[in-house]
């Protein structure tokens, strides 16, 4: 089975449900070998800047959704965002990820100015945006301003599951259409999903894998579902690192050139999650450059780790950890190496 680089539905089901420890370890080893063949032992770092926790959307699983009145809202201004980028550049970051809720105040003009300013100050960097659904005109303007990558997770490729996780004013088709359009503009696109989200199943995750095959994204971001105390899913069981890392390995095997992070969510549910992700085929880590008050209030889920190895200030310790497993952090834009 593991001789293949594209699995049948039956093979995917077996890999995701087996209790055969040898098979699971061989799956992870093959993914590691593929990642190292393409990207050597190098791990790319991205500087995460959480720009706002205001959001017009009502995603039922998300701690910053519009209905949550208990959260302390904030938004970074242009000066704060540029300062985060400046600090990150001095640390060695050459990619910045601007992530936020769909804040109605932070409009296209706001982002165009920031993107242009960062590129003017640091022309040897890449900018990734993770700002939710926007209009086609907005995507065009952001790309023209100099943004390089856009991450928009589809969350679930199963239409029924997607609809149970989101209010009626959102649609899976819209997200897929957005990704296809952004790719046509020249964005390197990223998508992904929540592992073991409410209502999901092994079968629905196989649909996720198949949608990613169709989209052929340059970036793939997955992480376990983690509940938030102020949502309707507060009592839902969290996803597991076991299934997350199996899926991560499958995605690496099927997408050898993809940029795949070992996520904060994985490290939140498993104290060794960061390194388990790397050992399952991930090659990206995103330490947090945000001000402390932003880190504390950008709570998509409960108990999110934002200190220590999750912080830009823990970069040396993170590098030391990776080197113990034969990897190293590189100061690089970390571009996609596929066609």
CSV table of C-alpha atoms in Angstrom, one decimal:
chain,number,residue,atom,x,y,z
A,1,UNK,CA,0.0,0.0,0.0
A,2,UNK,CA,2.7,2.5,1.0
A,3,UNK,CA,4.4,2.0,-2.4
A,4,UNK,CA,1.7,4.3,-3.8
A,5,UNK,CA,1.7,8.1,-3.8
A,6,UNK,CA,-2.0,8.3,-4.4
A,7,UNK,CA,-4.2,6.1,-2.3
A,8,UNK,CA,-7.6,4.6,-3.1
A,9,UNK,CA,-10.5,5.3,-0.7
A,10,UNK,CA,-10.1,1.8,0.7
A,11,UNK,CA,-6.4,2.3,1.4
A,12,UNK,CA,-7.1,5.7,3.0
A,13,UNK,CA,-9.7,4.2,5.3
A,14,UNK,CA,-7.3,1.5,6.3
A,15,UNK,CA,-4.4,3.9,7.0
A,16,UNK,CA,-6.7,6.2,9.1
A,17,UNK,CA,-8.3,3.4,11.2
A,18,UNK,CA,-5.5,0.7,11.5
A,19,UNK,CA,-4.1,-0.2,14.9
A,20,UNK,CA,-1.0,-1.7,13.3
A,21,UNK,CA,1.8,0.4,14.9
A,22,UNK,CA,4.3,-0.8,12.2
A,23,UNK,CA,2.0,0.4,9.4
A,24,UNK,CA,1.5,3.8,11.1
A,25,UNK,CA,5.3,4.3,11.7
A,26,UNK,CA,6.0,3.3,8.1
A,27,UNK,CA,3.4,5.9,7.0
A,28,UNK,CA,5.2,8.6,9.0
A,29,UNK,CA,8.6,7.5,7.8
A,30,UNK,CA,7.6,7.6,4.1
A,31,UNK,CA,6.2,11.1,4.6
A,32,UNK,CA,9.5,12.2,6.4
A,33,UNK,CA,11.6,10.8,3.6
A,34,UNK,CA,9.6,12.6,0.9
A,35,UNK,CA,9.7,15.9,2.8
A,36,UNK,CA,13.5,15.6,3.2
A,37,UNK,CA,14.0,14.6,-0.4
A,38,UNK,CA,12.3,17.9,-1.5
A,39,UNK,CA,13.2,20.3,1.4
A,40,UNK,CA,16.2,18.5,3.0
A,41,UNK,CA,16.2,18.9,6.8
A,42,UNK,CA,15.2,22.5,6.6
A,43,UNK,CA,12.2,23.9,8.5
A,44,UNK,CA,10.8,27.2,7.3
A,45,UNK,CA,9.6,29.7,9.9
A,46,UNK,CA,6.7,32.1,9.3
A,47,UNK,CA,6.1,35.1,11.6
A,48,UNK,CA,2.4,35.1,12.6
A,49,UNK,CA,0.8,38.5,13.2
A,50,UNK,CA,-2.7,38.2,14.6
A,51,UNK,CA,-4.1,41.5,13.4
A,52,UNK,CA,-7.7,41.5,14.7
A,53,UNK,CA,-10.2,39.4,16.5
A,54,UNK,CA,-13.2,41.3,15.2
A,55,UNK,CA,-15.2,39.1,12.8
A,56,UNK,CA,-18.4,39.5,10.9
A,57,UNK,CA,-18.8,35.7,10.5
A,58,UNK,CA,-20.6,33.4,12.8
A,59,UNK,CA,-18.7,30.1,12.5
A,60,UNK,CA,-20.2,27.9,15.2
A,61,UNK,CA,-16.9,26.4,16.4
A,62,UNK,CA,-14.9,29.6,16.5
A,63,UNK,CA,-14.1,31.6,19.7
A,64,UNK,CA,-14.0,35.0,17.9
A,65,UNK,CA,-17.3,34.5,16.0
A,66,UNK,CA,-19.6,37.6,15.9
A,67,UNK,CA,-22.0,36.2,18.5
A,68,UNK,CA,-19.4,35.9,21.3
A,69,UNK,CA,-19.9,38.8,23.6
A,70,UNK,CA,-17.5,37.6,26.3
A,71,UNK,CA,-14.3,38.0,24.3
A,72,UNK,CA,-12.2,41.1,24.6
A,73,UNK,CA,-12.0,42.5,21.1
A,74,UNK,CA,-8.9,44.2,19.7
A,75,UNK,CA,-7.4,45.3,16.4
A,76,UNK,CA,-3.8,46.2,15.6
A,77,UNK,CA,-3.2,49.5,13.8
A,78,UNK,CA,-0.9,49.9,10.9
A,79,UNK,CA,2.0,51.0,13.1
A,80,UNK,CA,1.7,48.0,15.4
A,81,UNK,CA,1.7,45.6,12.4
A,82,UNK,CA,4.7,47.2,10.8
A,83,UNK,CA,6.5,47.0,14.2
A,84,UNK,CA,5.7,43.3,14.4
A,85,UNK,CA,7.2,42.8,10.9
A,86,UNK,CA,10.3,44.8,11.8
A,87,UNK,CA,10.9,42.8,15.0
A,88,UNK,CA,10.3,39.6,13.0
A,89,UNK,CA,12.8,40.6,10.3
A,90,UNK,CA,15.4,41.2,13.0
A,91,UNK,CA,14.7,37.7,14.4
A,92,UNK,CA,15.3,36.2,10.9
A,93,UNK,CA,11.8,35.8,9.6
A,94,UNK,CA,11.4,36.3,5.8
A,95,UNK,CA,7.7,35.5,5.6
A,96,UNK,CA,5.0,37.2,7.5
A,97,UNK,CA,1.5,35.8,7.9
A,98,UNK,CA,-1.2,38.4,8.5
A,99,UNK,CA,-4.1,36.5,10.1
A,100,UNK,CA,-7.4,37.9,11.4
A,101,UNK,CA,-11.1,37.7,11.6
A,102,UNK,CA,-13.2,39.3,8.8
A,103,UNK,CA,-13.0,42.7,10.4
A,104,UNK,CA,-15.3,45.2,8.6
A,105,UNK,CA,-13.1,48.1,9.6
A,106,UNK,CA,-9.8,46.8,8.2
A,107,UNK,CA,-10.7,47.3,4.5
A,108,UNK,CA,-8.7,46.9,1.3
A,109,UNK,CA,-7.1,50.3,1.6
A,110,UNK,CA,-5.8,49.3,5.0
A,111,UNK,CA,-4.2,46.1,3.8
A,112,UNK,CA,-2.8,47.6,0.6
A,113,UNK,CA,-0.9,50.2,2.5
A,114,UNK,CA,0.5,47.6,5.0
A,115,UNK,CA,1.5,45.2,2.2
A,116,UNK,CA,3.2,47.9,0.2
A,117,UNK,CA,5.0,49.3,3.3
A,118,UNK,CA,6.3,45.9,4.3
A,119,UNK,CA,7.5,45.1,0.8
A,120,UNK,CA,9.2,48.5,0.6
A,121,UNK,CA,11.0,48.1,3.9
A,122,UNK,CA,11.8,44.4,3.4
A,123,UNK,CA,11.7,43.5,-0.3
A,124,UNK,CA,13.3,40.1,0.3
A,125,UNK,CA,10.2,38.8,2.2
A,126,UNK,CA,6.9,37.1,1.4
A,127,UNK,CA,3.5,38.0,2.7
A,128,UNK,CA,0.8,35.4,3.4
A,129,UNK,CA,-2.7,36.6,4.1
A,130,UNK,CA,-5.3,34.7,6.1
A,131,UNK,CA,-8.3,37.0,6.2
A,132,UNK,CA,-11.2,34.9,5.4
A,133,UNK,CA,-13.6,35.3,2.4
A,134,UNK,CA,-13.3,38.6,0.5
A,135,UNK,CA,-14.6,39.9,-2.9
A,136,UNK,CA,-12.8,39.1,-6.1
A,137,UNK,CA,-11.9,42.8,-6.4
A,138,UNK,CA,-10.3,42.6,-3.0
A,139,UNK,CA,-8.2,39.5,-3.9
A,140,UNK,CA,-7.1,41.3,-7.0
A,141,UNK,CA,-6.1,44.5,-5.1
A,142,UNK,CA,-4.2,42.5,-2.4
A,143,UNK,CA,-2.3,40.6,-5.1
A,144,UNK,CA,-1.4,43.7,-7.0
A,145,UNK,CA,-0.2,45.4,-3.8
A,146,UNK,CA,2.4,42.6,-3.4
A,147,UNK,CA,0.8,39.8,-1.3
A,148,UNK,CA,2.2,36.4,-2.3
A,149,UNK,CA,0.1,33.7,-0.6
A,150,UNK,CA,-3.4,33.4,0.7
A,151,UNK,CA,-4.6,30.8,3.2
A,152,UNK,CA,-8.4,30.0,3.2
A,153,UNK,CA,-9.2,26.7,4.8
A,154,UNK,CA,-12.2,24.9,3.5
A,155,UNK,CA,-12.7,23.3,7.0
A,156,UNK,CA,-14.7,20.3,5.7
A,157,UNK,CA,-15.2,19.1,2.1
A,158,UNK,CA,-18.3,17.3,3.1
A,159,UNK,CA,-21.2,19.6,2.3
A,160,UNK,CA,-23.4,18.3,5.2
A,161,UNK,CA,-20.6,18.7,7.8
A,162,UNK,CA,-19.7,22.2,6.4
A,163,UNK,CA,-23.2,23.3,6.8
A,164,UNK,CA,-23.5,22.1,10.4
A,165,UNK,CA,-20.3,24.0,11.3
A,166,UNK,CA,-21.3,27.3,9.6
A,167,UNK,CA,-24.4,29.6,9.4
A,168,UNK,CA,-26.4,29.6,6.2
A,169,UNK,CA,-24.7,32.7,4.9
A,170,UNK,CA,-21.5,30.7,4.2
A,171,UNK,CA,-21.0,28.0,1.6
A,172,UNK,CA,-18.3,25.4,0.7
A,173,UNK,CA,-18.7,26.3,-3.0
A,174,UNK,CA,-17.8,29.9,-2.2
A,175,UNK,CA,-14.6,28.9,-0.5
A,176,UNK,CA,-13.6,26.6,-3.3
A,177,UNK,CA,-14.4,29.3,-5.9
A,178,UNK,CA,-12.3,31.8,-4.0
A,179,UNK,CA,-9.3,29.5,-3.9
A,180,UNK,CA,-9.6,28.8,-7.7
A,181,UNK,CA,-9.9,32.5,-8.4
A,182,UNK,CA,-6.9,33.4,-6.2
A,183,UNK,CA,-4.8,30.8,-7.9
A,184,UNK,CA,-5.7,32.3,-11.3
A,185,UNK,CA,-4.4,35.7,-10.0
A,186,UNK,CA,-1.0,34.1,-9.2
A,187,UNK,CA,-1.5,33.7,-5.5
A,188,UNK,CA,0.1,30.6,-3.9
A,189,UNK,CA,-3.0,29.2,-2.2
A,190,UNK,CA,-3.5,27.3,1.0
A,191,UNK,CA,-6.4,25.3,2.2
A,192,UNK,CA,-7.0,22.7,4.9
A,193,UNK,CA,-9.5,21.4,7.5
A,194,UNK,CA,-10.2,20.6,11.1
A,195,UNK,CA,-9.5,17.1,12.1
A,196,UNK,CA,-12.3,15.4,14.0
A,197,UNK,CA,-14.5,18.5,14.0
A,198,UNK,CA,-18.1,17.9,15.1
A,199,UNK,CA,-20.1,15.7,12.7
A,200,UNK,CA,-16.9,14.8,10.8
A,201,UNK,CA,-15.9,11.2,10.2
A,202,UNK,CA,-13.1,9.1,8.5
A,203,UNK,CA,-15.2,9.2,5.3
A,204,UNK,CA,-15.5,13.0,5.4
A,205,UNK,CA,-11.7,13.3,5.9
A,206,UNK,CA,-11.2,11.2,2.8
A,207,UNK,CA,-13.4,13.8,1.0
A,208,UNK,CA,-11.0,16.5,2.4
A,209,UNK,CA,-8.0,14.6,0.9
A,210,UNK,CA,-9.8,14.3,-2.5
A,211,UNK,CA,-10.7,18.0,-2.6
A,212,UNK,CA,-7.0,18.9,-1.9
A,213,UNK,CA,-6.1,16.7,-4.8
A,214,UNK,CA,-8.4,18.7,-7.0
A,215,UNK,CA,-7.2,22.1,-5.8
A,216,UNK,CA,-3.5,21.3,-5.9
A,217,UNK,CA,-2.7,24.0,-3.3
A,218,UNK,CA,0.9,25.1,-2.6
A,219,UNK,CA,0.1,25.2,1.2
A,220,UNK,CA,-1.9,22.7,3.3
A,221,UNK,CA,-2.8,23.5,6.9
A,222,UNK,CA,-4.6,21.0,9.1
A,223,UNK,CA,-5.0,20.8,12.8
A,224,UNK,CA,-7.2,19.0,15.4
A,225,UNK,CA,-10.5,20.5,16.3
A,226,UNK,CA,-10.3,22.1,19.8
A,227,UNK,CA,-13.4,23.3,21.5
A,228,UNK,CA,-14.0,26.8,22.8
A,229,UNK,CA,-16.0,27.5,26.0
A,230,UNK,CA,-18.2,30.2,24.4
A,231,UNK,CA,-19.4,28.2,21.5
A,232,UNK,CA,-22.2,25.6,21.0
A,233,UNK,CA,-19.5,22.9,20.7
A,234,UNK,CA,-17.9,23.6,24.1
A,235,UNK,CA,-18.5,20.1,25.3
A,236,UNK,CA,-17.3,18.4,22.1
A,237,UNK,CA,-14.3,16.1,22.3
A,238,UNK,CA,-11.1,17.5,20.8
A,239,UNK,CA,-9.4,16.0,17.9
A,240,UNK,CA,-6.3,13.8,18.5
A,241,UNK,CA,-2.7,14.1,17.5
A,242,UNK,CA,-2.8,10.5,16.3
A,243,UNK,CA,-5.3,11.1,13.5
A,244,UNK,CA,-3.9,14.5,12.8
A,245,UNK,CA,-0.4,13.2,12.1
A,246,UNK,CA,-1.7,10.3,10.0
A,247,UNK,CA,-3.6,12.7,7.8
A,248,UNK,CA,-0.6,15.0,7.7
A,249,UNK,CA,1.6,12.2,6.5
A,250,UNK,CA,-0.9,11.2,3.8
A,251,UNK,CA,-1.1,14.7,2.6
A,252,UNK,CA,2.7,14.9,2.4
A,253,UNK,CA,2.9,11.7,0.5
A,254,UNK,CA,0.3,12.8,-2.0
A,255,UNK,CA,1.6,16.4,-2.2
A,256,UNK,CA,5.4,16.2,-2.0
A,257,UNK,CA,6.1,19.9,-2.7
A,258,UNK,CA,3.4,21.3,-0.4
A,259,UNK,CA,4.3,23.7,2.4
A,260,UNK,CA,2.7,22.1,5.4
A,261,UNK,CA,2.9,23.5,8.9
A,262,UNK,CA,3.1,21.7,12.2
A,263,UNK,CA,0.4,23.8,13.8
A,264,UNK,CA,-0.1,25.5,17.1
A,265,UNK,CA,-3.4,23.5,17.5
A,266,UNK,CA,-1.4,20.2,17.3
A,267,UNK,CA,1.0,21.4,19.9
A,268,UNK,CA,-1.8,22.6,22.1
A,269,UNK,CA,-3.4,19.2,22.4
A,270,UNK,CA,-0.1,17.3,22.6
A,271,UNK,CA,3.0,18.6,24.4
A,272,UNK,CA,5.1,16.9,21.8
A,273,UNK,CA,2.8,17.9,18.9
A,274,UNK,CA,5.2,20.3,17.3
A,275,UNK,CA,7.9,17.8,16.8
A,276,UNK,CA,5.4,15.0,16.0
A,277,UNK,CA,4.1,17.2,13.1
A,278,UNK,CA,7.6,17.6,11.7
A,279,UNK,CA,8.3,13.9,12.0
A,280,UNK,CA,5.1,13.2,10.1
A,281,UNK,CA,6.2,15.3,7.1
A,282,UNK,CA,5.5,18.9,8.0
A,283,UNK,CA,8.2,21.5,7.1
A,284,UNK,CA,6.8,24.8,8.3
A,285,UNK,CA,6.4,26.3,11.8
A,286,UNK,CA,4.7,29.7,12.6
A,287,UNK,CA,5.9,31.3,15.7
A,288,UNK,CA,3.8,34.2,17.0
A,289,UNK,CA,5.0,37.8,16.5
A,290,UNK,CA,1.9,39.4,17.9
A,291,UNK,CA,1.8,41.7,20.9
A,292,UNK,CA,1.0,39.9,24.1
A,293,UNK,CA,-2.5,41.3,24.4
A,294,UNK,CA,-3.3,40.1,20.9
A,295,UNK,CA,-1.9,36.6,21.6
A,296,UNK,CA,-4.1,36.4,24.7
A,297,UNK,CA,-7.3,37.4,22.9
A,298,UNK,CA,-7.0,35.8,19.5
A,299,UNK,CA,-8.7,32.7,20.9
A,300,UNK,CA,-10.1,30.6,18.1
A,301,UNK,CA,-10.1,27.7,20.6
A,302,UNK,CA,-9.4,27.3,24.3
A,303,UNK,CA,-6.0,27.1,25.9
A,304,UNK,CA,-4.1,28.0,22.8
A,305,UNK,CA,-0.3,28.0,23.3
A,306,UNK,CA,1.3,31.3,22.6
A,307,UNK,CA,4.4,31.3,24.7
A,308,UNK,CA,7.7,29.4,24.8
A,309,UNK,CA,8.3,27.6,21.5
A,310,UNK,CA,5.1,29.2,20.1
A,311,UNK,CA,6.6,32.7,20.4
A,312,UNK,CA,9.2,34.3,18.2
A,313,UNK,CA,11.2,34.9,21.4
A,314,UNK,CA,11.6,31.1,21.7
A,315,UNK,CA,13.2,30.7,18.3
A,316,UNK,CA,16.6,29.5,19.6
A,317,UNK,CA,15.0,26.9,21.8
A,318,UNK,CA,12.9,25.8,18.9
A,319,UNK,CA,15.9,25.4,16.7
A,320,UNK,CA,17.7,23.5,19.5
A,321,UNK,CA,14.8,21.1,19.7
A,322,UNK,CA,14.6,20.6,16.0
A,323,UNK,CA,18.4,19.9,15.8
A,324,UNK,CA,18.0,17.1,18.3
A,325,UNK,CA,15.9,15.4,15.6
A,326,UNK,CA,18.1,16.2,12.7
A,327,UNK,CA,16.3,19.3,11.5
A,328,UNK,CA,17.2,23.0,11.5
A,329,UNK,CA,15.5,26.4,11.1
A,330,UNK,CA,16.5,28.3,8.0
A,331,UNK,CA,16.3,32.0,7.4
A,332,UNK,CA,14.6,31.9,4.0
A,333,UNK,CA,11.4,33.0,2.3
A,334,UNK,CA,10.5,29.3,2.2
A,335,UNK,CA,9.0,29.2,-1.3
A,336,UNK,CA,7.1,26.3,-2.8
A,337,UNK,CA,9.5,24.2,-4.9
A,338,UNK,CA,6.9,22.6,-7.2
A,339,UNK,CA,5.8,23.9,-10.6
